Every structure is written in C-alpha cells, then in structure tokens.
GROMACS .gro file of C-alpha atoms in nm:
model
  327
    1MET     CA    1  -4.742   2.396  -3.852
    2LYS     CA    2  -4.481   2.653  -3.775
    3LEU     CA    3  -4.640   2.693  -3.434
    4ARG     CA    4  -4.631   2.320  -3.424
    5GLU     CA    5  -4.297   2.352  -3.517
    6THR     CA    6  -4.221   2.639  -3.269
    7LEU     CA    7  -4.397   2.460  -2.981
    8TYR     CA    8  -4.201   2.166  -3.043
    9PHE     CA    9  -3.830   2.309  -3.004
   10PHE     CA   10  -3.966   2.521  -2.704
   11LEU     CA   11  -4.047   2.232  -2.552
   12LEU     CA   12  -3.769   2.053  -2.609
   13ALA     CA   13  -3.550   2.304  -2.501
   14PHE     CA   14  -3.724   2.350  -2.183
   15PHE     CA   15  -3.706   1.929  -2.129
   16LEU     CA   16  -3.315   1.958  -2.183
   17GLN     CA   17  -3.293   2.241  -1.937
   18ALA     CA   18  -3.458   2.091  -1.710
   19CYS     CA   19  -3.247   1.798  -1.745
   20ASN     CA   20  -2.940   2.014  -1.718
   21ASP     CA   21  -3.050   2.174  -1.371
   22THR     CA   22  -3.044   1.817  -1.218
   23ILE     CA   23  -2.680   1.788  -1.275
   24THR     CA   24  -2.479   1.959  -1.009
   25ASP     CA   25  -2.124   1.996  -1.044
   26PRO     CA   26  -1.983   1.713  -0.755
   27ASN     CA   27  -1.641   1.966  -0.663
   28TYR     CA   28  -1.426   1.639  -0.661
   29HIS     CA   29  -1.144   1.821  -0.599
   30SER     CA   30  -1.258   1.943  -0.258
   31GLY     CA   31  -1.070   1.790   0.007
   32THR     CA   32  -1.347   1.833   0.314
   33SER     CA   33  -1.598   1.632   0.096
   34TYR     CA   34  -1.367   1.337   0.117
   35TYR     CA   35  -1.388   1.368   0.525
   36PRO     CA   36  -1.703   1.526   0.696
   37ILE     CA   37  -1.702   1.596   1.010
   38GLU     CA   38  -2.017   1.533   1.224
   39GLU     CA   39  -2.121   1.462   1.577
   40GLY     CA   40  -2.188   1.122   1.563
   41TRP     CA   41  -2.059   1.012   1.224
   42TYR     CA   42  -1.942   0.660   1.255
   43ILE     CA   43  -1.748   0.424   1.058
   44HIS     CA   44  -1.699   0.044   1.110
   45TYR     CA   45  -1.367  -0.126   0.971
   46GLN     CA   46  -1.284  -0.467   0.946
   47VAL     CA   47  -0.901  -0.464   0.971
   48ASP     CA   48  -0.668  -0.771   0.891
   49ASN     CA   49  -0.333  -0.807   0.989
   50LYS     CA   50  -0.145  -1.080   0.814
   51ASP     CA   51   0.209  -1.191   0.928
   52LEU     CA   52   0.341  -1.347   0.577
   53THR     CA   53   0.656  -1.517   0.811
   54ASN     CA   54   0.467  -1.649   1.063
   55GLU     CA   55   0.082  -1.676   0.972
   56GLU     CA   56   0.037  -1.801   1.347
   57ASN     CA   57   0.095  -1.432   1.450
   58SER     CA   58  -0.179  -1.317   1.190
   59THR     CA   59  -0.485  -1.125   1.372
   60THR     CA   60  -0.834  -0.999   1.276
   61TYR     CA   61  -1.038  -0.721   1.479
   62GLN     CA   62  -1.332  -0.508   1.379
   63LEU     CA   63  -1.274  -0.116   1.468
   64ARG     CA   64  -1.491   0.195   1.488
   65GLU     CA   65  -1.448   0.538   1.490
   66ILE     CA   66  -1.708   0.778   1.571
   67ILE     CA   67  -1.673   1.169   1.614
   68GLY     CA   68  -1.774   1.317   1.923
   69LYS     CA   69  -1.885   1.699   2.048
   70PRO     CA   70  -1.722   1.958   1.945
   71TYR     CA   71  -1.448   2.162   2.164
   72ASP     CA   72  -1.251   2.464   2.091
   73ASP     CA   73  -0.885   2.407   1.955
   74GLY     CA   74  -0.701   2.678   2.105
   75PHE     CA   75  -0.704   2.850   1.761
   76GLY     CA   76  -1.045   2.994   1.683
   77GLY     CA   77  -1.186   2.657   1.582
   78GLU     CA   78  -1.314   2.347   1.690
   79ASN     CA   79  -1.164   1.981   1.732
   80TYR     CA   80  -1.366   1.690   1.719
   81PRO     CA   81  -1.329   1.381   1.926
   82LEU     CA   82  -1.242   1.035   1.738
   83TYR     CA   83  -1.339   0.755   1.969
   84ARG     CA   84  -1.187   0.450   1.878
   85TYR     CA   85  -1.343   0.121   1.949
   86LYS     CA   86  -1.247  -0.261   1.925
   87ARG     CA   87  -1.424  -0.588   1.906
   88ASP     CA   88  -1.292  -0.942   1.798
   89ASN     CA   89  -1.620  -0.967   1.601
   90GLU     CA   90  -1.966  -0.882   1.555
   91ASP     CA   91  -2.087  -1.122   1.845
   92VAL     CA   92  -1.885  -0.918   2.138
   93GLU     CA   93  -1.936  -0.541   2.258
   94TRP     CA   94  -1.714  -0.275   2.150
   95GLU     CA   95  -1.439  -0.146   2.414
   96LEU     CA   96  -1.293   0.160   2.387
   97ASP     CA   97  -0.925   0.173   2.303
   98SER     CA   98  -0.798   0.532   2.230
   99VAL     CA   99  -0.943   0.860   2.159
  100TRP     CA  100  -0.773   1.088   1.865
  101SER     CA  101  -0.934   1.385   1.736
  102VAL     CA  102  -0.991   1.555   1.388
  103VAL     CA  103  -1.010   1.915   1.265
  104TYR     CA  104  -1.043   2.147   0.980
  105ARG     CA  105  -0.809   2.412   0.977
  106ASN     CA  106  -0.674   2.612   0.680
  107ASN     CA  107  -0.837   2.410   0.419
  108HIS     CA  108  -0.668   2.131   0.574
  109LEU     CA  109  -0.797   1.821   0.728
  110ILE     CA  110  -0.574   1.725   1.053
  111ARG     CA  111  -0.577   1.384   1.271
  112TYR     CA  112  -0.425   1.396   1.534
  113GLU     CA  113  -0.321   1.032   1.594
  114ASN     CA  114  -0.177   0.937   1.933
  115ALA     CA  115  -0.142   1.324   1.996
  116ILE     CA  116   0.029   1.354   1.700
  117PRO     CA  117  -0.148   1.614   1.452
  118LEU     CA  118  -0.094   1.427   1.092
  119LEU     CA  119  -0.182   1.669   0.795
  120LYS     CA  120  -0.435   1.395   0.594
  121LEU     CA  121  -0.599   1.594   0.343
  122THR     CA  122  -0.576   1.924   0.161
  123ASN     CA  123  -0.864   2.153   0.001
  124PRO     CA  124  -0.812   2.149  -0.302
  125LEU     CA  125  -0.690   1.803  -0.394
  126ILE     CA  126  -0.485   1.770  -0.725
  127GLU     CA  127  -0.361   1.460  -0.823
  128GLY     CA  128  -0.004   1.419  -0.885
  129SER     CA  129   0.061   1.713  -0.599
  130ARG     CA  130   0.219   1.630  -0.270
  131PHE     CA  131   0.182   1.730   0.087
  132ASN     CA  132   0.369   1.746   0.423
  133GLN     CA  133   0.188   1.548   0.653
  134ASN     CA  134   0.456   1.649   0.913
  135THR     CA  135   0.344   2.033   0.858
  136TYR     CA  136   0.195   2.058   1.192
  137ASN     CA  137   0.419   1.814   1.421
  138GLY     CA  138   0.761   1.997   1.316
  139LEU     CA  139   0.914   1.661   1.175
  140ASP     CA  140   1.065   1.727   0.813
  141ALA     CA  141   0.929   1.587   0.485
  142ILE     CA  142   1.232   1.492   0.337
  143THR     CA  143   1.457   1.250   0.542
  144PRO     CA  144   1.850   1.361   0.592
  145SER     CA  145   1.895   1.018   0.346
  146GLY     CA  146   1.658   1.228   0.085
  147GLN     CA  147   1.366   0.980   0.123
  148ASP     CA  148   1.071   1.208   0.059
  149LEU     CA  149   0.814   1.132   0.315
  150ARG     CA  150   0.514   1.368   0.157
  151TYR     CA  151   0.175   1.261   0.082
  152GLU     CA  152   0.133   1.221  -0.296
  153VAL     CA  153  -0.259   1.229  -0.450
  154GLU     CA  154  -0.275   0.964  -0.677
  155THR     CA  155  -0.639   0.996  -0.801
  156VAL     CA  156  -0.949   1.257  -0.725
  157GLY     CA  157  -1.286   1.168  -0.858
  158ARG     CA  158  -1.207   0.807  -0.969
  159ASP     CA  159  -1.350   0.474  -0.888
  160PHE     CA  160  -1.145   0.241  -0.700
  161THR     CA  161  -1.147  -0.136  -0.722
  162PHE     CA  162  -0.990  -0.333  -0.420
  163GLU     CA  163  -1.073  -0.709  -0.384
  164ASP     CA  164  -1.339  -0.710  -0.663
  165GLN     CA  165  -1.522  -0.425  -0.507
  166VAL     CA  166  -1.580  -0.075  -0.688
  167TYR     CA  167  -1.581   0.210  -0.496
  168MET     CA  168  -1.727   0.551  -0.656
  169ASN     CA  169  -1.581   0.893  -0.635
  170THR     CA  170  -1.298   0.823  -0.448
  171ALA     CA  171  -0.974   0.989  -0.372
  172VAL     CA  172  -0.652   0.784  -0.337
  173VAL     CA  173  -0.363   0.866  -0.126
  174LEU     CA  174  -0.024   0.744  -0.163
  175GLU     CA  175   0.110   0.798   0.222
  176VAL     CA  176   0.418   0.536   0.211
  177ASN     CA  177   0.639   0.428  -0.107
  178ASN     CA  178   0.934   0.302  -0.013
  179SER     CA  179   1.172   0.051  -0.143
  180SER     CA  180   1.507  -0.114  -0.109
  181LEU     CA  181   1.754  -0.308  -0.360
  182ILE     CA  182   1.988  -0.357  -0.106
  183THR     CA  183   1.696  -0.557   0.126
  184ASN     CA  184   1.453  -0.637  -0.202
  185SER     CA  185   1.187  -0.499   0.017
  186GLU     CA  186   0.910  -0.248  -0.047
  187GLU     CA  187   0.646  -0.096   0.164
  188THR     CA  188   0.350   0.105   0.034
  189ARG     CA  189   0.068   0.247   0.198
  190ARG     CA  190  -0.237   0.394   0.087
  191ALA     CA  191  -0.537   0.556   0.184
  192VAL     CA  192  -0.884   0.549  -0.013
  193TYR     CA  193  -1.140   0.832   0.084
  194GLN     CA  194  -1.514   0.822  -0.059
  195LYS     CA  195  -1.708   1.144  -0.128
  196ASP     CA  196  -1.961   1.211   0.147
  197ILE     CA  197  -1.823   0.904   0.395
  198GLY     CA  198  -1.483   0.945   0.447
  199LEU     CA  199  -1.207   0.707   0.498
  200ILE     CA  200  -1.278   0.368   0.361
  201LEU     CA  201  -0.958   0.183   0.347
  202VAL     CA  202  -0.616   0.175   0.432
  203ASP     CA  203  -0.377  -0.106   0.264
  204HIS     CA  204  -0.035  -0.107   0.393
  205ASN     CA  205   0.199  -0.363   0.281
  206SER     CA  206   0.554  -0.393   0.410
  207ILE     CA  207   0.719  -0.707   0.219
  208SER     CA  208   1.082  -0.783   0.128
  209LYS     CA  209   1.150  -1.100  -0.116
  210VAL     CA  210   1.381  -1.382  -0.003
  211TYR     CA  211   1.615  -1.563  -0.281
  212TYR     CA  212   1.835  -1.842  -0.280
  213GLU     CA  213   2.149  -1.642  -0.118
  214PHE     CA  214   2.511  -1.794  -0.126
  215ASN     CA  215   2.851  -1.593  -0.172
  216THR     CA  216   3.230  -1.679  -0.266
  217THR     CA  217   3.298  -1.759   0.083
  218GLN     CA  218   3.096  -2.112   0.101
  219PRO     CA  219   3.278  -2.441  -0.023
  220SER     CA  220   2.987  -2.607  -0.055
  221LEU     CA  221   2.601  -2.546  -0.055
  222ALA     CA  222   2.395  -2.779   0.135
  223GLY     CA  223   2.065  -2.737   0.074
  224ASN     CA  224   2.098  -2.590  -0.298
  225PRO     CA  225   1.758  -2.564  -0.473
  226TYR     CA  226   1.888  -2.654  -0.770
  227CYS     CA  227   1.960  -3.013  -0.666
  228GLY     CA  228   1.758  -3.241  -0.575
  229VAL     CA  229   1.480  -3.311  -0.799
  230ASN     CA  230   1.635  -3.023  -1.020
  231SER     CA  231   1.968  -3.106  -1.078
  232ASN     CA  232   1.892  -3.303  -1.388
  233ARG     CA  233   1.708  -3.027  -1.529
  234GLN     CA  234   1.894  -2.765  -1.742
  235VAL     CA  235   1.626  -2.559  -1.760
  236ILE     CA  236   1.306  -2.525  -1.446
  237ASP     CA  237   0.977  -2.436  -1.482
  238LEU     CA  238   0.860  -2.275  -1.204
  239ASP     CA  239   0.490  -2.294  -1.049
  240ASN     CA  240   0.409  -1.950  -1.205
  241GLY     CA  241   0.502  -2.036  -1.518
  242ASP     CA  242   0.843  -1.831  -1.588
  243ARG     CA  243   1.123  -2.070  -1.666
  244VAL     CA  244   1.492  -2.014  -1.517
  245ASP     CA  245   1.818  -2.168  -1.634
  246ASN     CA  246   1.999  -2.425  -1.389
  247PRO     CA  247   2.391  -2.278  -1.325
  248PHE     CA  248   2.469  -2.562  -1.151
  249PHE     CA  249   2.352  -2.820  -1.432
  250GLU     CA  250   2.666  -2.891  -1.591
  251LEU     CA  251   2.864  -2.976  -1.225
  252ASP     CA  252   2.970  -3.306  -1.145
  253ASN     CA  253   2.841  -3.213  -0.776
  254CYS     CA  254   2.547  -2.997  -0.768
  255GLU     CA  255   2.605  -2.866  -0.451
  256THR     CA  256   2.946  -2.727  -0.509
  257ASN     CA  257   3.004  -2.404  -0.516
  258PRO     CA  258   3.160  -2.301  -0.845
  259ILE     CA  259   3.242  -1.938  -0.712
  260PHE     CA  260   3.461  -2.087  -0.436
  261GLY     CA  261   3.843  -2.065  -0.381
  262VAL     CA  262   3.872  -1.946  -0.747
  263ASP     CA  263   4.012  -1.596  -0.841
  264ASP     CA  264   3.799  -1.263  -0.930
  265ASP     CA  265   3.787  -1.300  -1.300
  266SER     CA  266   3.675  -1.649  -1.258
  267VAL     CA  267   3.387  -1.506  -1.059
  268ASN     CA  268   3.330  -1.265  -1.292
  269ARG     CA  269   3.297  -1.500  -1.568
  270TRP     CA  270   3.064  -1.721  -1.399
  271ILE     CA  271   2.827  -1.427  -1.309
  272THR     CA  272   2.834  -1.299  -1.653
  273LYS     CA  273   2.733  -1.596  -1.815
  274TRP     CA  274   2.465  -1.651  -1.608
  275GLU     CA  275   2.337  -1.302  -1.589
  276SER     CA  276   2.338  -1.325  -1.965
  277SER     CA  277   2.164  -1.680  -1.999
  278ALA     CA  278   1.829  -1.705  -2.176
  279ASN     CA  279   1.671  -1.750  -1.869
  280SER     CA  280   1.905  -1.573  -1.603
  281PRO     CA  281   1.864  -1.725  -1.254
  282ILE     CA  282   2.075  -1.417  -1.097
  283VAL     CA  283   1.886  -1.146  -0.923
  284GLU     CA  284   2.154  -0.929  -0.803
  285ALA     CA  285   2.528  -0.983  -0.740
  286ARG     CA  286   2.709  -0.765  -0.521
  287ASP     CA  287   3.049  -0.690  -0.312
  288GLY     CA  288   3.038  -0.798   0.039
  289ASP     CA  289   3.275  -0.744   0.309
  290ASN     CA  290   3.671  -0.796   0.270
  291GLY     CA  291   3.643  -0.834  -0.136
  292THR     CA  292   3.351  -1.119  -0.120
  293LYS     CA  293   3.085  -1.179  -0.351
  294ILE     CA  294   2.756  -1.178  -0.253
  295LEU     CA  295   2.486  -1.349  -0.539
  296LEU     CA  296   2.087  -1.353  -0.479
  297LEU     CA  297   1.933  -1.646  -0.752
  298ILE     CA  298   1.578  -1.706  -0.794
  299ASN     CA  299   1.483  -1.996  -0.621
  300PRO     CA  300   1.310  -2.275  -0.814
  301ASN     CA  301   1.124  -2.397  -0.535
  302GLU     CA  302   0.905  -2.111  -0.458
  303PHE     CA  303   0.603  -2.030  -0.648
  304ASN     CA  304   0.758  -1.693  -0.772
  305GLY     CA  305   1.118  -1.774  -0.756
  306TYR     CA  306   1.095  -1.588  -0.389
  307ARG     CA  307   0.918  -1.641  -0.077
  308GLU     CA  308   0.756  -1.317   0.073
  309GLN     CA  309   0.814  -1.221   0.461
  310GLY     CA  310   0.671  -0.903   0.602
  311SER     CA  311   0.339  -0.794   0.683
  312ALA     CA  312   0.008  -0.683   0.502
  313MET     CA  313  -0.237  -0.508   0.667
  314THR     CA  314  -0.599  -0.400   0.532
  315GLN     CA  315  -0.843  -0.209   0.707
  316LYS     CA  316  -1.203  -0.199   0.513
  317ILE     CA  317  -1.511  -0.024   0.550
  318ILE     CA  318  -1.792  -0.231   0.660
  319GLY     CA  319  -2.080  -0.001   0.770
  320TYR     CA  320  -2.132   0.378   0.863
  321GLY     CA  321  -2.398   0.634   0.980
  322ILE     CA  322  -2.504   0.853   1.221
  323ASP     CA  323  -2.503   0.755   1.614
  324LYS     CA  324  -2.607   1.045   1.851
  325THR     CA  325  -2.585   0.924   2.156
  326VAL     CA  326  -2.245   0.934   2.183
  327ASP     CA  327  -2.091   1.153   2.479
   0.00000   0.00000   0.00000
C-alpha cells in the first residue's frame, strides 16, 4: 500500500513538473517583442480616414509595410528599410508610396518616418511610464506652453478590444492626448502593438464639439434651435435620452436675445439662473472682446447636443507574414 501511494505521489509530482515546464515566461515587458524586425516581415493594413465635417472628403485605402535587407546605420548597428506600398483595394496592384526605416538601438525601437527619427518603443515597457519620442531628432519633449508631448505606455501584456475584436498580448501607447476648453476640441492617437507581430492598430481622432453659440452683441437669434418645434417645450428631450431646459421658453419672442442691451448684472443673473437649472443648457460662458459675453449652449437639434467636426483615422491590421522576395 505504501509503495502504491509512493508511486502515485511520484507520478503526480512528475506530471505537475512536466506541466510547469510547458509554461514559459512570455516576457511581456520586452519592448522588442512587440515589434519584431525581420527581413521580409510584412503587415497589411486597412486605413480609413473619415472627415466628420464633410463625408465626401473621407478616404479609404490599404497599406503594406514590409521590411527590407539591412544596411549599416553608421552607429555600429543595422537599419532596415521599411517599404510602404498603397492601393485602393485588393483588386489592384500595390504601388510604392515611400521608404522609411526602422532600427533597434540602445534598447530603443526607432522608426525614421519621412527621414525623421521617432522613438516608438522602449525596452523594457512599463505601464504608466513616459518616454520622449523626439529623443533622436532634437525636438523638445515639452512645448513652450507646457504641453507634454511624451508618449505614455498605457498597458502592457493585456488584451485590447477595438470594434468588437479582441487582440491578445498587446502594448498600448498613447502618443497624443490633447484637449482644449477654448475650442472644445480633443485629439488622441493610440498605437497598439501585438506581441510577436508588431504594430496592429493606430487610432487617431481630432474632434471638436460645435454647440449653439451666441453673444451679448446680437439683438436677435435667427435660427435659434430652441425655437420652432421646441419653442413650446419647457424641457426638451434629446435623441440620446438626455434632457435640457429651454432658456427661451418664457420669452414672448423666442428669437429675442435675452442678454442683449442689458447691464452686466442682468447678464450674469441670467447666466447663473440657467447654469443652476435642473437640466442646464449652458456648456460654457466666457468673456469675449470689449466686455462681451459668449455663451455655448447645448443644441437640442443634435443627437448628443452638439455636432462633431474634425477627422478620425484608423489603421487596422488585415494580414501579416513573410515575403523574402523584397529587394
């Protein structure tokens, strides 16, 4: 009995050890593993450029990036040319668009984009860390106004979901993250890398929100979105389910400007009243030139209360592999 138990525990221990031997450290924090450089390695992308202001200006095409034969980079290492081809769709031939290059140097992955060296990944990659993409081109990491241009490593070794598709073992780098209260605009750019594949996604959005705007110099407000079908509605339901109070509901003439031709105290009282209402219509009230006041209000005729303008670009992987026929 003891012999049988001893044999059982020996076999169990052997089995567990064998299982453990098949589990290897994926080394998720190695920056180089997220951008393999190999001659002939290619990735195909679908690129969609959406013009949110004028849809007719939107474009779509496919991009092919393929790594060529290495050459001496002049620093004791090897640069690899990165041939970039474009085509409208898969039914037409690729046409050479440009030649960039890529290199590992000092634990850095550097891409020369239109001859400008940009630091794209570091080794190791650490979540929450920042690095200066301009390390090799002489540009600053911080603008004179204090804007931080450094890239930020958002996640490493995690799954990333985009448009209902899950990408495993990714590194996500936030390359641009700017916002302005003055223009109600926001710009973000994320680069997503997948382990042992490379760059799989770029998501770049530059969007500003356009609200209903008027100021104290306008005697009348022709085209006021709170008028027309909304003029008899004290509270207006937006298409997205939100609600907004109508600050013109109590006026005899809906298109009359309630803050035109009155003193500053009256203007401020009107603003305060509607800023503190249950469903405030006021997004922002700011000072203009020569003592004027500029107001931005939710636009009840827009789905979300505002109209978006700007651009949205996605560059998403659609294929990858090895092609040794590249020059």
